[in-house]
Amino acid sequence: MSREKKAGSGRWTSGLQNIWLSVIAILLSLVITSIIMAASGNNLAEAYSALFKGAFGSRNAIANTLAKTVPLIFVGMACAFSNKGGIFNIGCEGQLYSGALAAAVAAIFLQGAPRILVIPAAFVAGMAAGMLVGGLNGFLKAKLQINEVLVAIMLNYIMRYLTSYFVHGPLKDPEASVAQTVAMDDTYMLTKLVPKTQLTTALLLALVIAVLLHFFFLKTRTGFNIRAVGENRLAAQASGIAMSSTIVLTMAVSGALAALTGVTEVLGKTGKFVDGFSPGYGFTGIAVAVLGRNNPAGVLLSALLFGIMESGAMKMSYVAGVSTSMIKVMQGLVILFVATPNLVSFLRRRKGERKGE
Amino acid sequence: MNNLQHLFSMHMVLSTLRLAIPLTLASIGSVICERSGIINLGIEGMMLSGAFGAVFGTHISGSPWIGMLVAILVGGLFGLIHALLCIRYRTNQAVSGVGINIFASGITIVLCQVVWNKEGLSGEVTAIPNVTVPGLSQIPVLGKLFEKQSPYFFITLVIVAVSWYVMYRTKVGLRLRTIGDNSKAAATAGVNVTRYRYVSVIVCGMLCGLAGSFLSIVQSNLFVKDMVAGRGYIALAATIFGGWNPFGSFLASLLFAFSQALRINIELDIPEQFLQMLPYLLTMVVLIIAGRKVKGPQESGDIRD
């Protein structure tokens, strides 16, 4: 059914329909979340105004909202990139852990060298690590036809515990009570855009990458190939696109993008690798990509939406007594609704559903 | 400390068996689910909702057995949601699973606050008590297995046996395995593929719910946020490592549980992170070695028709 629809509508109508689906998914999730909140005895007006104030109440609040958006942009881009190529990257979590550790190690190892050298080196090291982990995942899929989702889940935990081993053992800061590396020199941290907040130049990098990806998919041959493989593998193969290398490349770039999440957390926020620092970015990234319909502008908007929720959640919690986890409820619902376009279109036209089963 | 002696002690055996229970239950659910052609990445969330349901059911009714039933029901409900999305609405199975995990993690914490007014923590409830089987517990050495043992141990053994029997010795099992490998052939032979899939995913949810209840009302007597702590993914690894076979799941779960028991009970020179990594590393190796020839359901994760 979806195939007929795709063939029948032009690019613009399908684009509009995509936006519609995301908007409806957000609204449906909002309605359900609100019902849950109301049923738990929360004052909705109070809760939402607290959320809004927490996210936008002051200059610093806005800056922190944007700071919370940055990792979601990177990881959302990572998921969107692989989705375009028809590969589901659930391995971002492992890729961002390895990227973060590599970046931290590079910066600490180069201690004393000029900033202009260390920051790029940390970025390169981090992205290379993410690229390796993602690329391995893609390689196993391309060459051995191993389900990429299963491999990614295994790699997630392997990288998670491997990095944990390093900061519990050989790379542990001996002074610290928790498992982490030593802190890098402050000079190697990314420049803050707003003082005394966590908003750094990482935001600019995220925006630049979004623009680059937009043109990459629209204008370059490789970008076209990746999309072709994502849309119809058989047709792509028939037209002479090298399948294996495209799949490996897709996952490697996706892994590098995911790694940027970790790199910017280290260089922008913590200044060291902290064991288990990711609050599940890899999974939120899937939500961001799916909600943003895998296109760069969409990813920016949905990352911002999630950033606003994360940022306002604390205030909503202590002003209106709504659990901060309400955000997770909302995110989970958004994923389920937006990933189910047939459900949304079913709700829009209750009739006309073919009874094919 | 004499580590070797500990390694083969009855204590280690019992500890391993106990840790294997939730893994086995969830993994068998996952086997059934994947055999019908649907991957369940929501095991973690389904176990978590079961763990919460068990405590909530016990809190309301006063009986942990009712709590167990509530856990099974809640797990089944999540299974139904996954089934509806994947089968009826053709949602990407992996995305649906991830959505369920995030939703379950959030909603259980929110409900803790609603019911007990605590952040990510429930109140204490009655746990399911251990039992000593009269007679059997008198047997030398092996009797220990029947002494102050959780009823879940016996339930799990029964489920292992029954699910293996159904899958390999009955027509229903044959049909289920056919669906996973070639749903068209099954449909041509007159099997109601859709119904088999719904039942399989829902049964998987129920088993995950049961597995979760073990964590909250047997091993402990309360719900703590995200208390499943990755066991759902270990169960998924056990599904693969066990070759998509209920008995294989049990053996794989025992192996993975053994590595957990090592980490908890014995001081080794191996860093604990490597023991934690072991299930995933082994499964990864199996995936790579088996590669193309992996004997999993051929259409798992990719339902067409």
XYZ file of C-alpha atoms in Angstrom:
662
model
C 0.000 0.000 0.000
C 2.735 2.425 0.944
C 4.558 1.634 -2.249
C 1.587 2.678 -4.398
C 1.314 5.875 -2.472
C 4.960 6.719 -2.942
C 4.725 6.160 -6.663
C 1.547 8.165 -6.978
C 2.628 11.368 -5.262
C 5.266 13.848 -6.244
C 8.238 14.871 -4.154
C 6.567 17.876 -2.607
C 3.364 16.166 -1.597
C 5.290 13.311 -0.041
C 7.477 15.834 1.779
C 4.430 17.601 3.126
C 2.872 14.309 4.094
C 6.032 13.455 6.026
C 5.838 16.685 7.991
C 2.170 16.023 8.633
C 2.945 12.577 10.006
C 5.572 13.945 12.389
C 3.276 16.723 13.582
C 0.417 14.312 14.166
C 2.743 11.939 16.002
C 3.908 14.745 18.289
C 0.340 15.870 18.946
C -0.850 12.343 19.691
C 2.034 11.820 22.126
C 1.327 15.175 23.759
C -2.326 14.262 24.212
C -1.517 10.904 25.780
C 1.237 12.359 27.987
C -1.161 15.091 29.102
C -3.806 12.515 29.953
C -1.290 10.583 32.033
C -0.196 13.795 33.766
C -3.766 14.884 34.449
C -4.697 11.432 35.705
C -1.736 11.551 38.105
C -3.170 14.748 39.561
C -0.755 17.222 37.973
C -1.834 20.665 36.938
C -1.260 20.713 33.196
C -1.051 24.485 32.792
C 1.428 24.702 35.641
C 3.477 21.803 34.285
C 3.723 23.100 30.733
C 4.497 26.649 31.775
C 7.250 25.324 34.057
C 8.612 23.274 31.179
C 8.565 26.324 28.968
C 10.223 28.522 31.592
C 12.843 25.893 32.307
C 13.753 25.761 28.647
C 13.418 29.452 27.701
C 13.119 31.393 30.981
C 16.435 33.232 30.749
C 19.426 33.699 28.488
C 21.245 30.910 30.302
C 18.211 28.656 30.136
C 18.064 29.072 26.372
C 21.786 28.425 26.092
C 21.483 25.243 28.136
C 18.528 24.106 26.061
C 20.685 24.471 22.974
C 23.550 22.712 24.743
C 21.259 19.760 25.429
C 20.211 19.817 21.778
C 23.761 19.497 20.417
C 24.445 15.815 21.246
C 20.995 14.938 19.966
C 21.757 16.618 16.636
C 24.935 14.602 16.159
C 23.440 11.292 17.165
C 20.241 12.042 15.260
C 22.293 12.804 12.146
C 24.157 9.529 12.627
C 20.927 7.536 12.697
C 19.418 9.546 9.844
C 22.515 8.994 7.716
C 22.365 5.226 7.990
C 18.580 5.185 7.628
C 18.967 6.967 4.298
C 21.134 4.084 3.222
C 18.539 1.605 4.419
C 20.598 0.435 7.388
C 19.373 0.740 10.910
C 22.175 1.944 13.178
C 21.228 1.011 16.722
C 24.930 0.934 17.548
C 25.412 4.659 18.121
C 25.801 4.084 21.828
C 28.916 1.944 21.324
C 30.252 4.277 18.658
C 29.907 7.368 20.811
C 31.568 5.710 23.794
C 34.558 4.661 21.731
C 34.699 8.104 20.100
C 34.626 9.868 23.435
C 37.380 7.735 24.911
C 39.607 8.123 21.852
C 39.150 11.904 21.912
C 39.917 12.111 25.626
C 42.996 9.933 25.261
C 44.252 12.006 22.325
C 43.835 15.272 24.225
C 45.489 13.927 27.355
C 48.306 12.318 25.404
C 49.032 15.569 23.563
C 48.989 17.567 26.790
C 51.201 20.615 26.326
C 50.838 20.873 22.572
C 49.111 23.949 21.129
C 45.330 24.095 21.205
C 45.086 24.468 17.448
C 46.670 21.043 17.118
C 45.086 19.195 20.010
C 41.434 19.929 19.302
C 41.526 18.715 15.688
C 43.577 15.702 16.769
C 40.967 14.810 19.384
C 38.210 15.155 16.801
C 40.065 13.000 14.299
C 40.849 10.339 16.895
C 37.263 10.249 18.120
C 35.736 10.110 14.663
C 38.203 7.448 13.573
C 37.217 5.291 16.535
C 33.518 5.699 15.792
C 34.198 5.043 12.153
C 35.985 1.783 12.965
C 33.189 0.497 15.173
C 30.490 1.551 12.705
C 32.526 0.340 9.759
C 33.040 -3.072 11.354
C 29.296 -3.293 11.771
C 28.775 -2.399 8.119
C 31.505 -4.783 6.995
C 29.914 -7.713 8.806
C 26.614 -6.898 7.166
C 28.043 -6.369 3.695
C 30.449 -9.281 3.571
C 28.847 -11.883 5.817
C 25.205 -10.796 5.650
C 24.987 -10.721 9.431
C 21.983 -8.836 10.750
C 23.329 -5.366 11.537
C 20.937 -4.811 14.417
C 22.145 -7.836 16.366
C 25.801 -6.994 15.766
C 25.210 -3.391 16.791
C 23.637 -4.402 20.088
C 26.555 -6.702 20.860
C 29.045 -3.978 19.883
C 27.194 -1.458 22.067
C 27.839 -3.494 25.164
C 31.314 -4.584 24.141
C 32.401 -0.954 23.665
C 30.542 0.156 26.750
C 32.391 -2.326 28.936
C 35.702 -1.946 27.108
C 35.766 1.805 27.744
C 34.638 1.100 31.287
C 37.562 -1.275 31.726
C 40.012 1.396 30.582
C 38.772 4.025 33.003
C 38.622 1.510 35.838
C 42.101 0.280 35.032
C 44.943 1.656 32.956
C 43.453 5.087 32.245
C 41.853 5.777 35.596
C 42.473 9.088 37.247
C 44.152 7.919 40.479
C 42.888 10.956 42.395
C 39.226 10.512 41.458
C 36.793 8.367 43.392
C 34.729 7.609 40.301
C 35.908 5.875 37.148
C 37.127 8.538 34.788
C 40.242 9.702 32.988
C 42.246 12.652 34.259
C 40.879 16.002 33.170
C 42.446 17.598 30.148
C 43.824 21.093 30.238
C 41.137 23.796 30.125
C 42.812 25.314 27.078
C 41.733 22.310 25.053
C 38.055 22.766 25.786
C 35.768 24.109 23.067
C 34.992 27.824 23.327
C 31.811 28.670 25.170
C 29.272 30.666 23.170
C 27.555 31.888 26.314
C 29.743 32.123 29.430
C 28.818 29.962 32.439
C 26.647 27.663 30.356
C 27.421 24.426 28.556
C 26.791 25.893 25.134
C 29.948 25.689 23.054
C 31.038 26.000 19.452
C 29.931 22.372 19.097
C 26.551 23.860 18.178
C 28.087 25.608 15.177
C 29.773 22.393 14.125
C 26.448 20.576 14.359
C 24.787 23.178 12.148
C 27.603 23.076 9.601
C 27.379 19.289 9.434
C 23.628 19.461 8.933
C 24.111 21.769 5.964
C 26.921 19.610 4.561
C 24.803 16.481 4.808
C 21.937 18.217 3.073
C 24.126 18.951 0.070
C 25.868 15.610 0.296
C 22.636 13.731 -0.279
C 21.324 16.205 -2.831
C 24.374 16.917 -4.954
C 27.033 14.241 -4.724
C 27.264 10.937 -6.523
C 28.089 9.025 -3.314
C 25.127 10.604 -1.567
C 22.913 9.565 -4.433
C 24.268 6.016 -4.325
C 23.601 5.718 -0.616
C 20.045 6.886 -1.087
C 19.571 4.542 -4.012
C 20.710 1.583 -1.926
C 18.384 2.701 0.856
C 15.382 3.033 -1.391
C 15.689 -0.077 -3.473
C 18.590 -2.413 -2.981
C 17.915 -4.577 -6.001
C 17.503 -1.674 -8.370
C 20.672 -0.078 -7.012
C 22.604 -3.267 -7.531
C 21.248 -3.640 -11.041
C 22.353 -0.119 -11.891
C 25.906 -1.038 -10.979
C 26.334 0.549 -7.546
C 28.959 -1.285 -5.516
C 26.805 -2.629 -2.704
C 29.365 -3.757 -0.157
C 31.456 -0.623 -0.184
C 28.352 1.585 -0.036
C 27.061 -0.290 3.005
C 30.427 -0.144 4.782
C 30.775 3.542 3.956
C 27.257 4.296 5.208
C 27.916 2.668 8.552
C 31.411 4.132 8.872
C 30.183 7.699 8.343
C 27.228 7.066 10.622
C 29.642 5.817 13.257
C 31.821 8.906 12.859
C 28.793 11.155 13.285
C 27.740 9.243 16.377
C 31.274 9.579 17.709
C 30.964 13.366 17.448
C 28.332 13.123 20.183
C 30.935 11.645 22.458
C 33.777 13.896 21.324
C 31.801 17.078 21.941
C 30.613 15.829 25.319
C 34.247 15.391 26.320
C 35.675 18.536 24.737
C 32.616 20.692 25.399
C 31.248 19.605 28.753
C 33.204 17.238 30.964
C 36.812 17.656 29.833
C 37.420 13.955 30.494
C 35.932 10.564 29.766
C 33.499 9.613 32.503
C 32.420 5.978 32.719
C 28.857 5.470 31.463
C 28.304 9.146 30.673
C 25.679 8.633 27.983
C 22.076 8.741 29.172
C 21.108 6.567 26.214
C 21.861 9.133 23.506
C 22.116 6.339 20.965
C 18.496 5.393 21.466
C 17.198 8.941 21.649
C 19.040 9.478 18.373
C 16.820 6.909 16.724
C 13.784 8.858 17.903
C 15.275 12.108 16.634
C 16.033 10.632 13.215
C 12.690 8.940 12.814
C 10.800 12.034 13.923
C 12.923 14.193 11.634
C 12.158 11.831 8.776
C 15.875 11.294 8.242
C 16.424 14.686 6.686
C 18.918 17.177 8.121
C 16.442 20.017 8.689
C 14.004 17.607 10.260
C 16.722 16.231 12.532
C 17.637 19.765 13.689
C 14.011 20.502 14.564
C 13.327 17.244 16.349
C 16.634 17.434 18.234
C 15.594 20.900 19.373
C 12.195 19.595 20.463
C 13.831 16.859 22.533
C 16.411 19.334 23.830
C 13.616 21.603 25.025
C 11.955 18.708 26.814
C 15.187 17.577 28.483
C 16.008 21.106 29.505
C 12.564 21.976 30.860
C 12.060 18.666 32.629
C 13.920 19.657 35.809
C 11.889 22.788 36.346
C 8.691 20.911 35.536
C 9.700 18.399 38.159
C 10.303 20.776 41.045
C 7.643 23.346 40.221
C 4.782 21.113 39.159
C 5.872 17.819 40.697
C 5.880 16.002 37.351
C 8.491 13.269 37.206
C 11.355 14.115 34.855
C 10.764 10.697 33.351
C 7.551 11.986 31.796
C 9.913 13.135 29.038
C 10.883 9.543 28.357
C 7.226 8.549 28.187
C 6.690 11.244 25.625
C 9.794 10.260 23.640
C 8.807 6.607 23.608
C 5.336 7.477 22.372
C 6.703 9.784 19.688
C 8.889 6.961 18.360
C 6.027 4.503 18.314
C 3.625 6.884 16.588
C 6.000 8.345 14.087
C 7.388 4.942 13.147
C 3.883 3.813 12.412
C 2.764 6.001 9.518
C 0.091 3.477 8.660
C -1.442 3.967 12.088
C -1.484 7.722 11.708
C -2.987 7.620 8.244
C -5.417 5.028 9.523
C -6.565 7.472 12.179
C -6.946 10.148 9.559
C -9.178 8.099 7.321
C -10.752 5.528 9.524
C -12.354 3.880 6.542
C -10.830 2.524 3.367
C -8.436 0.195 5.124
C -8.025 -2.883 3.014
C -8.745 -6.090 4.816
C -5.945 -8.027 3.239
C -5.056 -10.206 6.190
C 40.822 -17.453 49.770
C 40.720 -20.644 47.784
C 39.117 -19.553 44.568
C 39.077 -22.882 42.818
C 37.137 -24.407 45.630
C 34.601 -21.613 45.351
C 34.383 -22.024 41.610
C 32.841 -25.464 41.911
C 30.976 -24.968 45.139
C 27.276 -25.617 45.574
C 26.955 -21.928 46.269
C 28.153 -21.100 42.756
C 25.797 -23.661 41.228
C 22.815 -22.257 43.074
C 23.832 -18.695 42.316
C 24.202 -19.508 38.627
C 20.819 -21.206 38.467
C 19.174 -18.258 40.181
C 20.741 -15.725 37.843
C 19.808 -17.828 34.825
C 16.073 -17.787 35.582
C 15.139 -14.346 34.189
C 17.531 -14.752 31.247
C 16.076 -18.130 30.326
C 12.463 -17.000 30.527
C 12.990 -13.870 28.441
C 15.221 -15.666 25.985
C 12.682 -18.419 25.344
C 10.096 -15.717 24.719
C 12.458 -14.124 22.255
C 13.044 -17.480 20.510
C 9.310 -17.974 20.029
C 8.955 -14.416 18.775
C 11.819 -14.619 16.296
C 10.652 -17.982 15.037
C 7.487 -16.235 13.894
C 9.569 -13.712 11.959
C 9.566 -10.834 14.400
C 12.583 -9.522 16.262
C 11.816 -8.184 19.694
C 14.243 -5.498 20.792
C 11.707 -4.479 23.432
C 12.549 -7.395 25.743
C 14.232 -5.003 28.152
C 11.149 -2.783 28.344
C 8.772 -5.714 28.581
C 10.757 -7.172 31.483
C 10.800 -3.781 33.145
C 7.048 -3.354 32.824
C 6.633 -6.875 34.187
C 8.859 -6.068 37.150
C 6.739 -3.018 37.878
C 3.452 -4.837 37.258
C 4.453 -7.527 39.734
C 5.114 -5.047 42.519
C 2.003 -3.052 41.698
C -0.191 -6.167 41.586
C 1.218 -7.327 44.900
C 0.758 -3.886 46.420
C -2.915 -3.784 45.407
C -3.867 -7.367 46.183
C -1.479 -8.267 48.980
C -0.577 -11.498 47.220
C 2.685 -11.803 45.278
C 1.113 -14.567 43.189
C -1.471 -12.075 41.944
C 1.510 -9.793 41.342
C 3.054 -12.462 39.158
C -0.144 -12.744 37.131
C -0.277 -8.962 36.713
C 3.337 -9.057 35.482
C 2.419 -11.674 32.880
C -0.592 -9.619 31.803
C 1.356 -6.376 31.548
C 4.111 -8.124 29.591
C 1.487 -9.625 27.314
C -0.047 -6.198 26.794
C 3.295 -4.796 25.689
C 3.672 -7.845 23.466
C 0.302 -7.068 21.922
C 1.410 -3.499 21.223
C 4.612 -4.735 19.552
C 2.591 -7.284 17.587
C 0.027 -4.736 16.432
C 2.702 -2.299 15.320
C 4.893 -4.857 13.557
C 2.231 -7.088 12.054
C -0.719 -4.854 11.361
C 0.995 -1.528 10.799
C 4.320 -2.808 9.438
C 6.360 -0.616 11.753
C 10.107 -1.194 11.597
C 10.536 -3.908 14.233
C 13.726 -2.489 15.680
C 12.232 0.996 16.016
C 9.157 -0.382 17.726
C 11.347 -2.256 20.205
C 13.410 0.827 20.992
C 10.232 2.870 21.456
C 8.834 0.289 23.850
C 12.057 0.309 25.893
C 12.110 4.087 26.277
C 8.398 4.229 27.014
C 8.592 1.448 29.605
C 11.580 3.031 31.321
C 9.707 6.339 31.588
C 6.232 5.143 32.474
C 7.395 2.838 35.300
C 9.235 5.726 36.967
C 6.256 8.042 36.497
C 3.902 5.446 37.976
C 6.228 4.907 40.949
C 5.788 8.565 41.732
C 2.018 8.374 41.282
C 1.528 5.259 43.412
C 4.245 5.608 46.052
C 5.269 9.225 45.656
C 8.902 8.190 45.345
C 11.357 8.985 42.599
C 12.162 5.785 40.741
C 11.417 3.521 43.681
C 8.362 1.588 44.855
C 7.347 0.703 48.364
C 8.188 -2.715 49.751
C 5.807 -5.593 49.119
C 5.618 -9.254 50.056
C 7.975 -11.379 47.984
C 7.247 -14.870 46.708
C 8.777 -17.111 49.377
C 11.175 -19.937 48.642
C 9.993 -23.487 49.091
C 11.604 -26.686 50.278
C 10.364 -29.776 48.504
C 9.846 -32.483 51.112
C 11.560 -35.733 50.262
C 13.590 -34.462 47.298
C 15.497 -32.079 49.523
C 16.800 -35.073 51.487
C 18.790 -36.415 48.519
C 22.497 -35.932 49.125
C 24.121 -33.050 47.171
C 21.290 -32.656 44.626
C 18.877 -32.096 47.484
C 20.276 -28.589 47.788
C 18.435 -27.745 44.565
C 15.146 -28.463 46.288
C 15.936 -26.756 49.537
C 14.739 -23.175 49.995
C 14.434 -22.934 46.252
C 12.351 -20.336 44.458
C 9.199 -21.706 42.825
C 10.374 -19.809 39.745
C 13.159 -22.355 39.349
C 10.626 -25.120 38.830
C 8.392 -22.931 36.677
C 11.372 -22.161 34.476
C 12.324 -25.823 34.079
C 8.743 -26.624 33.080
C 8.717 -23.781 30.561
C 12.021 -24.917 29.066
C 10.705 -28.458 28.655
C 7.266 -27.494 27.373
C 8.512 -24.885 24.910
C 11.132 -27.278 23.542
C 8.549 -30.036 23.210
C 6.015 -27.804 21.488
C 8.587 -26.386 19.122
C 10.182 -29.655 18.014
C 7.617 -32.354 18.642
C 4.259 -30.858 17.694
C 2.537 -29.628 14.573
C 2.215 -26.149 16.079
C 5.980 -25.968 16.532
C 6.655 -27.227 13.032
C 4.361 -24.571 11.621
C 5.961 -21.859 13.738
C 9.439 -22.821 12.548
C 8.231 -22.899 8.962
C 6.790 -19.398 9.316
C 10.131 -18.060 10.477
C 11.997 -19.619 7.580
C 9.503 -19.250 4.798
C 6.203 -17.640 5.610
C 4.946 -17.984 2.041
C 5.324 -21.743 2.160
C 3.529 -21.821 5.489
C 0.715 -19.660 4.149
C 0.431 -21.825 1.047
C 0.096 -24.855 3.268
C -2.908 -23.189 4.855
C -1.342 -21.931 8.082
C -2.796 -18.722 9.489
C 0.540 -16.908 9.587
C -0.847 -13.711 11.082
C -2.468 -15.513 13.989
C 0.704 -17.449 14.738
C 2.649 -14.190 14.781
C 0.253 -12.440 17.155
C 0.243 -15.353 19.555
C 4.042 -15.694 19.421
C 4.756 -12.038 20.136
C 2.193 -11.911 22.926
C 3.571 -15.101 24.506
C 7.016 -13.531 24.284
C 5.724 -10.466 26.121
C 4.170 -12.653 28.811
C 7.402 -14.581 29.345
C 9.330 -11.306 29.536
C 6.813 -10.047 32.084
C 7.284 -13.212 34.122
C 11.064 -12.808 33.857
C 10.771 -9.229 35.087
C 8.619 -10.257 38.042
C 11.414 -12.550 39.186
C 13.652 -9.525 39.580
C 11.158 -7.483 41.582
C 9.166 -9.920 43.725
C 11.489 -12.897 44.072
C 15.054 -11.616 44.122
C 13.910 -8.456 45.819
C 10.697 -7.048 47.211
C 10.396 -3.733 45.454
C 10.714 -2.021 42.117
C 13.745 0.130 41.374
C 13.949 2.178 38.198
C 15.627 0.473 35.254
C 16.196 -2.577 37.450
C 16.389 -4.899 34.436
C 19.780 -3.305 33.763
C 20.540 -4.806 30.363
C 19.329 -8.344 31.111
C 16.901 -8.017 28.207
C 19.802 -7.633 25.828
C 21.671 -10.532 27.437
C 18.526 -12.595 26.854
C 18.620 -11.524 23.216
C 22.241 -12.631 23.047
C 21.227 -15.954 24.614
C 18.593 -16.356 21.914
C 21.258 -16.169 19.228
C 23.947 -18.015 21.156
C 21.452 -20.777 21.894
C 20.661 -21.174 18.222
C 17.017 -20.039 18.420
C 16.155 -23.169 20.379
C 14.491 -23.091 23.826
C 16.880 -25.605 25.261
C 19.795 -23.755 23.700
C 18.486 -20.586 25.326
C 18.566 -22.332 28.667
C 22.157 -23.490 28.206
C 23.279 -20.081 26.938
C 21.536 -18.418 29.878
C 23.318 -20.773 32.257
C 26.657 -19.866 30.701
C 25.977 -16.140 30.868
C 24.612 -16.489 34.384
C 27.771 -18.335 35.353
C 29.879 -15.398 34.230
C 27.672 -13.112 36.321
C 28.006 -15.440 39.299
C 31.775 -15.402 38.906
C 31.782 -11.645 38.963
C 29.599 -11.445 42.045
C 31.028 -14.275 44.119
C 34.654 -14.738 43.292
C 37.644 -12.466 43.283
C 39.416 -13.109 40.028
C 42.318 -11.475 38.322
C 40.134 -10.869 35.288
C 38.716 -7.330 35.328
C 34.984 -7.554 35.893
C 34.237 -5.580 32.738
C 35.459 -8.519 30.673
C 33.084 -10.838 32.469
C 30.275 -8.370 31.825
C 31.300 -8.239 28.197
C 31.440 -12.002 27.812
C 27.851 -12.733 26.682
C 28.079 -10.130 23.956
C 31.557 -11.104 22.872
C 30.667 -14.791 22.626
C 27.479 -14.010 20.732
C 29.375 -11.769 18.380
C 31.883 -14.553 17.731
C 29.047 -16.982 17.062
C 27.445 -14.534 14.658
C 30.706 -14.081 12.801
C 31.683 -17.752 12.668
C 28.241 -18.911 11.692
C 27.948 -15.935 9.372
C 25.842 -16.739 6.388
C 25.123 -20.207 7.650
C 23.589 -18.968 10.866
C 20.686 -21.260 11.528
C 18.344 -18.565 12.715
C 14.915 -18.074 11.267
C 15.566 -16.863 7.745
C 12.866 -14.228 7.690
C 13.275 -12.960 11.238
C 13.085 -9.191 11.307
C 11.827 -9.014 7.799
C 8.216 -9.952 7.331
C 6.894 -9.543 3.842
C 3.688 -10.957 2.317
